[in-house]
Amino acid sequence: MSAIVADNVSRTYQLDGFEVPALRGVSLTVEAGDYVAIVGTSGSGKSTLMHLLGGLDRPTSGTLLIGGRDVSTLSPNEMAELRNTTIGFVFQSFHLLSRTTAQDNVGLPLVYRGAGRKERRARAAEMLDRVGLAHRMTHRPNQMSGGEQQRVAIARALVTGPSVLLADEPTGNLDSATGQSVLALLESLKDDGVAVVLVTHDREVAARADRQIVMKDGKIQ
Ligand SMILES: Nc1ncnc2c1ncn2[C@@H]1O[C@H](COP(=O)(O)OP(=O)(O)OP(=O)(O)O)[C@@H](O)[C@H]1O
Ligand SMILES: [Mg+2]
């Protein structure tokens, strides 16, 4: 079974009585262990597509299967559960809780799994170690650099053991050395069968992916 199948998917936003067609008939399959880069000009629909692939939004038309399940048949609660069990999402702006330590930020998704505090902290510590932040466990986001916050966001996306990791510009805020180590981490997920889909403006980053998808005007070129 493919991790994600999008078949002729469109997404039109409604804004002040006007229709804004952000995606216009996109078809795409993501398999386990895939490493896919999405590139394209600003406004071409990359983030819109990522939100759909991550089950954060639904298509206006077309069929979208996540983990084999047709999202059009799922209630909001079922969608949330599907996201929590299948998808890790890394947002460009991190979305970390500012008053919460790195360790508790990373452990948060496990709350929805019913994991106790001790288990959450242990798994979060493991993930923070994996992204090179064992020494920043008790820091809050405002006590960390941008690159460190980015790595906390990645650790949080991975803590649930997702089958797909979606990352919108994961190296956009990093210096080249830190960016390289984050990329190496993302590439290593392949060995665990995790599919990685990332949006990037960086040609070198895109070139390292197995597959490049170029978006233009809401379509794949
Ligand atoms: N909530 C919204 N309501 C109306 N239009 C929107 C909304 N979100 C995005 N759009 C429009 O949809 C199109 C695609 O936006 P999207 O955010 O997917 O682009 P993008 O490729 O991610 O761009 P960038 O590289 O700048 O992040 C744009 O024309 C944008 O103006
Ligand atoms: Mg975007």
PDB file of C-alpha atoms and ligand atoms in Angstrom:
ATOM      1  CA  MET A   1       0.000   0.000   0.000  1.00  0.00           C
ATOM      2  CA  SER A   2       1.291   3.469  -0.919  1.00  0.00           C
ATOM      3  CA  ALA A   3       1.717   5.899   1.973  1.00  0.00           C
ATOM      4  CA  ILE A   4      -0.168   8.671   0.136  1.00  0.00           C
ATOM      5  CA  VAL A   5      -2.063   8.707  -3.161  1.00  0.00           C
ATOM      6  CA  ALA A   6      -3.403  11.966  -4.587  1.00  0.00           C
ATOM      7  CA  ASP A   7      -5.466  11.551  -7.748  1.00  0.00           C
ATOM      8  CA  ASN A   8      -6.433  14.662  -9.723  1.00  0.00           C
ATOM      9  CA  VAL A   9      -6.654  16.711  -6.533  1.00  0.00           C
ATOM     10  CA  SER A  10      -7.750  20.349  -6.601  1.00  0.00           C
ATOM     11  CA  ARG A  11      -8.059  22.910  -3.827  1.00  0.00           C
ATOM     12  CA  THR A  12      -9.884  26.177  -4.356  1.00  0.00           C
ATOM     13  CA  TYR A  13      -9.959  28.756  -1.565  1.00  0.00           C
ATOM     14  CA  GLN A  14     -12.973  31.025  -1.154  1.00  0.00           C
ATOM     15  CA  LEU A  15     -11.972  34.596  -0.427  1.00  0.00           C
ATOM     16  CA  ASP A  16     -14.429  37.517  -0.252  1.00  0.00           C
ATOM     17  CA  GLY A  17     -16.774  35.793  -2.690  1.00  0.00           C
ATOM     18  CA  PHE A  18     -13.985  35.002  -5.148  1.00  0.00           C
ATOM     19  CA  GLU A  19     -12.484  31.629  -5.917  1.00  0.00           C
ATOM     20  CA  VAL A  20      -8.724  31.250  -5.660  1.00  0.00           C
ATOM     21  CA  PRO A  21      -7.629  28.025  -7.408  1.00  0.00           C
ATOM     22  CA  ALA A  22      -4.447  27.069  -5.495  1.00  0.00           C
ATOM     23  CA  LEU A  23      -4.172  23.488  -6.773  1.00  0.00           C
ATOM     24  CA  ARG A  24      -5.527  22.420 -10.139  1.00  0.00           C
ATOM     25  CA  GLY A  25      -5.541  18.677 -10.712  1.00  0.00           C
ATOM     26  CA  VAL A  26      -2.460  17.280  -8.989  1.00  0.00           C
ATOM     27  CA  SER A  27      -1.690  13.552  -9.015  1.00  0.00           C
ATOM     28  CA  LEU A  28       1.118  12.179  -6.874  1.00  0.00           C
ATOM     29  CA  THR A  29       2.018   8.943  -5.117  1.00  0.00           C
ATOM     30  CA  VAL A  30       4.332   8.717  -2.113  1.00  0.00           C
ATOM     31  CA  GLU A  31       5.747   5.268  -1.299  1.00  0.00           C
ATOM     32  CA  ALA A  32       7.420   4.094   1.902  1.00  0.00           C
ATOM     33  CA  GLY A  33      11.061   5.187   1.927  1.00  0.00           C
ATOM     34  CA  ASP A  34      10.530   7.818  -0.810  1.00  0.00           C
ATOM     35  CA  TYR A  35      12.541  11.021  -0.567  1.00  0.00           C
ATOM     36  CA  VAL A  36      10.728  13.702  -2.574  1.00  0.00           C
ATOM     37  CA  ALA A  37      11.530  17.399  -2.996  1.00  0.00           C
ATOM     38  CA  ILE A  38       8.810  19.880  -4.004  1.00  0.00           C
ATOM     39  CA  VAL A  39      10.087  23.033  -5.668  1.00  0.00           C
ATOM     40  CA  GLY A  40       8.424  25.931  -7.481  1.00  0.00           C
ATOM     41  CA  THR A  41       7.894  29.657  -7.363  1.00  0.00           C
ATOM     42  CA  SER A  42       6.165  31.463  -4.519  1.00  0.00           C
ATOM     43  CA  GLY A  43       2.403  31.009  -4.758  1.00  0.00           C
ATOM     44  CA  SER A  44       2.618  27.912  -6.964  1.00  0.00           C
ATOM     45  CA  GLY A  45       0.735  25.788  -4.409  1.00  0.00           C
ATOM     46  CA  LYS A  46       3.494  23.945  -2.517  1.00  0.00           C
ATOM     47  CA  SER A  47       2.215  24.614   1.013  1.00  0.00           C
ATOM     48  CA  THR A  48      -1.377  23.976  -0.062  1.00  0.00           C
ATOM     49  CA  LEU A  49      -0.294  20.574  -1.391  1.00  0.00           C
ATOM     50  CA  MET A  50       1.665  19.796   1.809  1.00  0.00           C
ATOM     51  CA  HIS A  51      -1.380  20.617   3.964  1.00  0.00           C
ATOM     52  CA  LEU A  52      -3.453  18.184   1.912  1.00  0.00           C
ATOM     53  CA  LEU A  53      -0.818  15.422   1.999  1.00  0.00           C
ATOM     54  CA  GLY A  54      -0.644  15.857   5.778  1.00  0.00           C
ATOM     55  CA  GLY A  55      -4.392  15.654   6.301  1.00  0.00           C
ATOM     56  CA  LEU A  56      -4.540  19.218   7.649  1.00  0.00           C
ATOM     57  CA  ASP A  57      -6.923  20.210   4.869  1.00  0.00           C
ATOM     58  CA  ARG A  58      -9.164  18.423   2.370  1.00  0.00           C
ATOM     59  CA  PRO A  59      -9.310  18.626  -1.418  1.00  0.00           C
ATOM     60  CA  THR A  60     -12.133  20.546  -3.116  1.00  0.00           C
ATOM     61  CA  SER A  61     -12.230  17.748  -5.705  1.00  0.00           C
ATOM     62  CA  GLY A  62     -10.274  14.632  -6.581  1.00  0.00           C
ATOM     63  CA  THR A  63      -9.326  11.668  -4.396  1.00  0.00           C
ATOM     64  CA  LEU A  64      -6.787  11.669  -1.576  1.00  0.00           C
ATOM     65  CA  LEU A  65      -5.757   8.486   0.239  1.00  0.00           C
ATOM     66  CA  ILE A  66      -3.561   8.749   3.344  1.00  0.00           C
ATOM     67  CA  GLY A  67      -2.422   5.402   4.725  1.00  0.00           C
ATOM     68  CA  GLY A  68      -4.950   3.783   2.393  1.00  0.00           C
ATOM     69  CA  ARG A  69      -7.878   5.764   3.791  1.00  0.00           C
ATOM     70  CA  ASP A  70      -9.981   8.113   1.668  1.00  0.00           C
ATOM     71  CA  VAL A  71      -9.953  11.409   3.598  1.00  0.00           C
ATOM     72  CA  SER A  72     -13.360  12.418   2.213  1.00  0.00           C
ATOM     73  CA  THR A  73     -14.924   9.615   4.292  1.00  0.00           C
ATOM     74  CA  LEU A  74     -13.316  10.637   7.611  1.00  0.00           C
ATOM     75  CA  SER A  75     -14.733  12.802  10.405  1.00  0.00           C
ATOM     76  CA  PRO A  76     -12.516  15.568  11.878  1.00  0.00           C
ATOM     77  CA  ASN A  77     -11.686  13.266  14.818  1.00  0.00           C
ATOM     78  CA  GLU A  78     -10.761  10.406  12.514  1.00  0.00           C
ATOM     79  CA  MET A  79      -8.586  12.812  10.491  1.00  0.00           C
ATOM     80  CA  ALA A  80      -6.813  13.934  13.668  1.00  0.00           C
ATOM     81  CA  GLU A  81      -6.169  10.338  14.660  1.00  0.00           C
ATOM     82  CA  LEU A  82      -4.899   9.460  11.184  1.00  0.00           C
ATOM     83  CA  ARG A  83      -2.484  12.428  11.338  1.00  0.00           C
ATOM     84  CA  ASN A  84      -1.250  11.449  14.795  1.00  0.00           C
ATOM     85  CA  THR A  85      -0.540   7.857  13.758  1.00  0.00           C
ATOM     86  CA  THR A  86       0.801   8.378  10.232  1.00  0.00           C
ATOM     87  CA  ILE A  87       2.153  11.873   9.637  1.00  0.00           C
ATOM     88  CA  GLY A  88       4.914  14.032  11.082  1.00  0.00           C
ATOM     89  CA  PHE A  89       4.700  17.687  10.067  1.00  0.00           C
ATOM     90  CA  VAL A  90       7.544  20.227  10.295  1.00  0.00           C
ATOM     91  CA  PHE A  91       6.297  23.772   9.738  1.00  0.00           C
ATOM     92  CA  GLN A  92       8.527  26.535   8.485  1.00  0.00           C
ATOM     93  CA  SER A  93       7.688  28.642  11.547  1.00  0.00           C
ATOM     94  CA  PHE A  94       8.321  25.731  13.972  1.00  0.00           C
ATOM     95  CA  HIS A  95       4.990  26.038  15.905  1.00  0.00           C
ATOM     96  CA  LEU A  96       6.666  25.210  19.240  1.00  0.00           C
ATOM     97  CA  LEU A  97       5.050  26.047  22.582  1.00  0.00           C
ATOM     98  CA  SER A  98       7.065  28.962  23.928  1.00  0.00           C
ATOM     99  CA  ARG A  99       6.710  28.297  27.674  1.00  0.00           C
ATOM    100  CA  THR A 100       7.509  24.618  27.360  1.00  0.00           C
ATOM    101  CA  THR A 101      10.900  22.907  27.428  1.00  0.00           C
ATOM    102  CA  ALA A 102      12.348  21.209  24.355  1.00  0.00           C
ATOM    103  CA  GLN A 103      11.728  17.813  25.956  1.00  0.00           C
ATOM    104  CA  ASP A 104       8.056  18.495  26.697  1.00  0.00           C
ATOM    105  CA  ASN A 105       7.504  20.070  23.245  1.00  0.00           C
ATOM    106  CA  VAL A 106       8.836  16.892  21.640  1.00  0.00           C
ATOM    107  CA  GLY A 107       6.778  14.645  23.928  1.00  0.00           C
ATOM    108  CA  LEU A 108       3.522  16.507  23.279  1.00  0.00           C
ATOM    109  CA  PRO A 109       2.216  14.410  20.338  1.00  0.00           C
ATOM    110  CA  LEU A 110       2.424  11.353  22.621  1.00  0.00           C
ATOM    111  CA  VAL A 111      -0.184  12.910  24.947  1.00  0.00           C
ATOM    112  CA  TYR A 112      -2.777  12.130  22.279  1.00  0.00           C
ATOM    113  CA  ARG A 113      -1.583   8.521  22.322  1.00  0.00           C
ATOM    114  CA  GLY A 114      -2.309   8.304  26.030  1.00  0.00           C
ATOM    115  CA  ALA A 115       1.386   7.885  26.920  1.00  0.00           C
ATOM    116  CA  GLY A 116       2.318   8.753  30.529  1.00  0.00           C
ATOM    117  CA  ARG A 117       4.727  11.545  31.405  1.00  0.00           C
ATOM    118  CA  LYS A 118       7.636   9.207  32.089  1.00  0.00           C
ATOM    119  CA  GLU A 119       7.328   7.459  28.719  1.00  0.00           C
ATOM    120  CA  ARG A 120       6.864  10.781  26.911  1.00  0.00           C
ATOM    121  CA  ARG A 121      10.014  12.201  28.480  1.00  0.00           C
ATOM    122  CA  ALA A 122      12.055   9.096  27.712  1.00  0.00           C
ATOM    123  CA  ARG A 123      10.999   8.991  24.043  1.00  0.00           C
ATOM    124  CA  ALA A 124      11.482  12.771  23.702  1.00  0.00           C
ATOM    125  CA  ALA A 125      14.986  12.483  25.168  1.00  0.00           C
ATOM    126  CA  GLU A 126      15.823   9.769  22.620  1.00  0.00           C
ATOM    127  CA  MET A 127      14.617  11.923  19.726  1.00  0.00           C
ATOM    128  CA  LEU A 128      16.410  15.041  20.962  1.00  0.00           C
ATOM    129  CA  ASP A 129      19.593  12.997  21.208  1.00  0.00           C
ATOM    130  CA  ARG A 130      19.068  11.851  17.618  1.00  0.00           C
ATOM    131  CA  VAL A 131      18.885  15.457  16.362  1.00  0.00           C
ATOM    132  CA  GLY A 132      21.971  16.415  18.372  1.00  0.00           C
ATOM    133  CA  LEU A 133      20.191  18.305  21.161  1.00  0.00           C
ATOM    134  CA  ALA A 134      20.756  16.086  24.202  1.00  0.00           C
ATOM    135  CA  HIS A 135      22.320  19.141  25.894  1.00  0.00           C
ATOM    136  CA  ARG A 136      19.262  21.382  25.281  1.00  0.00           C
ATOM    137  CA  MET A 137      16.552  19.197  26.815  1.00  0.00           C
ATOM    138  CA  THR A 138      15.370  21.737  29.428  1.00  0.00           C
ATOM    139  CA  HIS A 139      15.732  24.867  27.273  1.00  0.00           C
ATOM    140  CA  ARG A 140      12.618  26.693  26.128  1.00  0.00           C
ATOM    141  CA  PRO A 141      12.331  27.823  22.480  1.00  0.00           C
ATOM    142  CA  ASN A 142      13.351  31.432  23.292  1.00  0.00           C
ATOM    143  CA  GLN A 143      16.519  30.034  24.880  1.00  0.00           C
ATOM    144  CA  MET A 144      17.541  28.242  21.681  1.00  0.00           C
ATOM    145  CA  SER A 145      18.880  29.300  18.271  1.00  0.00           C
ATOM    146  CA  GLY A 146      16.684  29.124  15.160  1.00  0.00           C
ATOM    147  CA  GLY A 147      18.482  25.998  13.969  1.00  0.00           C
ATOM    148  CA  GLU A 148      18.031  24.330  17.346  1.00  0.00           C
ATOM    149  CA  GLN A 149      14.305  25.166  17.324  1.00  0.00           C
ATOM    150  CA  GLN A 150      14.070  23.692  13.830  1.00  0.00           C
ATOM    151  CA  ARG A 151      15.635  20.472  15.105  1.00  0.00           C
ATOM    152  CA  VAL A 152      13.229  20.383  18.079  1.00  0.00           C
ATOM    153  CA  ALA A 153      10.365  20.663  15.567  1.00  0.00           C
ATOM    154  CA  ILE A 154      11.825  17.735  13.602  1.00  0.00           C
ATOM    155  CA  ALA A 155      12.228  15.650  16.764  1.00  0.00           C
ATOM    156  CA  ARG A 156       8.590  16.377  17.655  1.00  0.00           C
ATOM    157  CA  ALA A 157       7.475  15.322  14.158  1.00  0.00           C
ATOM    158  CA  LEU A 158       9.361  12.023  14.490  1.00  0.00           C
ATOM    159  CA  VAL A 159       8.523  11.079  18.076  1.00  0.00           C
ATOM    160  CA  THR A 160       5.340   9.228  17.115  1.00  0.00           C
ATOM    161  CA  GLY A 161       7.178   7.082  14.551  1.00  0.00           C
ATOM    162  CA  PRO A 162       5.236   8.386  11.516  1.00  0.00           C
ATOM    163  CA  SER A 163       5.356   6.641   8.141  1.00  0.00           C
ATOM    164  CA  VAL A 164       5.505  10.012   6.347  1.00  0.00           C
ATOM    165  CA  LEU A 165       7.444  13.125   7.342  1.00  0.00           C
ATOM    166  CA  LEU A 166       6.334  16.349   5.636  1.00  0.00           C
ATOM    167  CA  ALA A 167       8.678  19.317   5.979  1.00  0.00           C
ATOM    168  CA  ASP A 168       8.099  22.847   4.642  1.00  0.00           C
ATOM    169  CA  GLU A 169      11.557  24.446   4.161  1.00  0.00           C
ATOM    170  CA  PRO A 170      13.261  22.429   6.936  1.00  0.00           C
ATOM    171  CA  THR A 171      16.678  23.933   6.226  1.00  0.00           C
ATOM    172  CA  GLY A 172      15.518  27.466   5.379  1.00  0.00           C
ATOM    173  CA  ASN A 173      16.669  28.926   8.701  1.00  0.00           C
ATOM    174  CA  LEU A 174      19.860  26.948   9.151  1.00  0.00           C
ATOM    175  CA  ASP A 175      23.516  27.679   8.448  1.00  0.00           C
ATOM    176  CA  SER A 176      25.019  25.303   5.904  1.00  0.00           C
ATOM    177  CA  ALA A 177      26.691  22.964   8.433  1.00  0.00           C
ATOM    178  CA  THR A 178      23.530  22.609  10.547  1.00  0.00           C
ATOM    179  CA  GLY A 179      21.475  22.329   7.343  1.00  0.00           C
ATOM    180  CA  GLN A 180      23.694  19.449   6.184  1.00  0.00           C
ATOM    181  CA  SER A 181      23.215  17.595   9.455  1.00  0.00           C
ATOM    182  CA  VAL A 182      19.424  18.057   9.299  1.00  0.00           C
ATOM    183  CA  LEU A 183      19.443  16.758   5.706  1.00  0.00           C
ATOM    184  CA  ALA A 184      21.559  13.778   6.705  1.00  0.00           C
ATOM    185  CA  LEU A 185      19.013  13.059   9.436  1.00  0.00           C
ATOM    186  CA  LEU A 186      16.111  13.257   6.966  1.00  0.00           C
ATOM    187  CA  GLU A 187      17.959  11.016   4.496  1.00  0.00           C
ATOM    188  CA  SER A 188      18.649   8.453   7.212  1.00  0.00           C
ATOM    189  CA  LEU A 189      14.891   8.013   7.769  1.00  0.00           C
ATOM    190  CA  LYS A 190      14.803   6.070   4.507  1.00  0.00           C
ATOM    191  CA  ASP A 191      16.439   3.139   6.293  1.00  0.00           C
ATOM    192  CA  ASP A 192      13.442   3.005   8.654  1.00  0.00           C
ATOM    193  CA  GLY A 193      11.060   3.075   5.650  1.00  0.00           C
ATOM    194  CA  VAL A 194       9.855   6.598   6.474  1.00  0.00           C
ATOM    195  CA  ALA A 195       8.797   8.624   3.416  1.00  0.00           C
ATOM    196  CA  VAL A 196      10.080  12.212   3.407  1.00  0.00           C
ATOM    197  CA  VAL A 197       8.461  15.002   1.393  1.00  0.00           C
ATOM    198  CA  LEU A 198      10.113  18.387   1.704  1.00  0.00           C
ATOM    199  CA  VAL A 199       9.539  21.817   0.213  1.00  0.00           C
ATOM    200  CA  THR A 200      12.691  23.728  -0.569  1.00  0.00           C
ATOM    201  CA  HIS A 201      13.882  26.761  -2.495  1.00  0.00           C
ATOM    202  CA  ASP A 202      17.436  25.426  -2.358  1.00  0.00           C
ATOM    203  CA  ARG A 203      18.494  23.694  -5.594  1.00  0.00           C
ATOM    204  CA  GLU A 204      21.263  21.719  -3.882  1.00  0.00           C
ATOM    205  CA  VAL A 205      18.830  20.401  -1.272  1.00  0.00           C
ATOM    206  CA  ALA A 206      16.362  19.436  -4.004  1.00  0.00           C
ATOM    207  CA  ALA A 207      19.095  17.726  -6.023  1.00  0.00           C
ATOM    208  CA  ARG A 208      19.795  15.361  -3.124  1.00  0.00           C
ATOM    209  CA  ALA A 209      16.239  13.988  -3.233  1.00  0.00           C
ATOM    210  CA  ASP A 210      15.364  10.824  -5.189  1.00  0.00           C
ATOM    211  CA  ARG A 211      12.569  12.660  -6.973  1.00  0.00           C
ATOM    212  CA  GLN A 212      11.847  16.330  -7.676  1.00  0.00           C
ATOM    213  CA  ILE A 213       8.382  17.722  -8.207  1.00  0.00           C
ATOM    214  CA  VAL A 214       8.162  21.146  -9.822  1.00  0.00           C
ATOM    215  CA  MET A 215       4.971  23.102  -9.099  1.00  0.00           C
ATOM    216  CA  LYS A 216       3.714  25.894 -11.312  1.00  0.00           C
ATOM    217  CA  ASP A 217       0.327  27.648 -11.146  1.00  0.00           C
ATOM    218  CA  GLY A 218      -1.189  24.909  -8.996  1.00  0.00           C
ATOM    219  CA  LYS A 219      -0.042  22.055 -11.246  1.00  0.00           C
ATOM    220  CA  ILE A 220       2.874  19.648 -11.382  1.00  0.00           C
ATOM    221  CA  GLN A 221       5.025  20.458 -14.394  1.00  0.00           C
TER     222      GLN A 221
HETATM  223  N1  LIG B   1      -6.215  30.684   2.914  1.00  0.00           N
HETATM  224  C1  LIG B   1      -6.108  31.134   1.657  1.00  0.00           C
HETATM  225  N2  LIG B   1      -7.116  31.849   1.086  1.00  0.00           N
HETATM  226  C2  LIG B   1      -7.034  32.288  -0.174  1.00  0.00           C
HETATM  227  N3  LIG B   1      -5.961  32.085  -0.975  1.00  0.00           N
HETATM  228  C3  LIG B   1      -4.933  31.391  -0.472  1.00  0.00           C
HETATM  229  C4  LIG B   1      -4.934  30.878   0.869  1.00  0.00           C
HETATM  230  N4  LIG B   1      -3.761  30.230   1.083  1.00  0.00           N
HETATM  231  C5  LIG B   1      -3.073  30.328  -0.057  1.00  0.00           C
HETATM  232  N5  LIG B   1      -3.756  31.020  -1.002  1.00  0.00           N
HETATM  233  C6  LIG B   1      -3.317  31.289  -2.396  1.00  0.00           C
HETATM  234  O1  LIG B   1      -3.096  30.031  -3.005  1.00  0.00           O
HETATM  235  C7  LIG B   1      -1.911  30.056  -3.822  1.00  0.00           C
HETATM  236  C8  LIG B   1      -0.943  28.976  -3.360  1.00  0.00           C
HETATM  237  O2  LIG B   1      -0.465  29.305  -2.068  1.00  0.00           O
HETATM  238  P1  LIG B   1       0.629  28.411  -1.324  1.00  0.00           P
HETATM  239  O3  LIG B   1       0.750  28.910   0.063  1.00  0.00           O
HETATM  240  O4  LIG B   1       0.281  26.976  -1.514  1.00  0.00           O
HETATM  241  O5  LIG B   1       1.941  28.753  -2.186  1.00  0.00           O
HETATM  242  P2  LIG B   1       3.459  28.274  -1.983  1.00  0.00           P
HETATM  243  O6  LIG B   1       3.871  27.585  -3.242  1.00  0.00           O
HETATM  244  O7  LIG B   1       3.597  27.510  -0.724  1.00  0.00           O
HETATM  245  O8  LIG B   1       4.260  29.653  -1.893  1.00  0.00           O
HETATM  246  P3  LIG B   1       5.559  30.080  -1.000  1.00  0.00           P
HETATM  247  O9  LIG B   1       6.765  29.539  -1.726  1.00  0.00           O
HETATM  248  O10 LIG B   1       5.504  31.566  -1.049  1.00  0.00           O
HETATM  249  O11 LIG B   1       5.403  29.519   0.386  1.00  0.00           O
HETATM  250  C9  LIG B   1      -1.387  31.478  -3.711  1.00  0.00           C
HETATM  251  O12 LIG B   1      -1.788  32.185  -4.839  1.00  0.00           O
HETATM  252  C10 LIG B   1      -1.999  32.026  -2.457  1.00  0.00           C
HETATM  253  O13 LIG B   1      -2.190  33.414  -2.579  1.00  0.00           O
HETATM  254 MG    MG B   2       4.584  27.919   1.113  1.00  0.00          MG
END
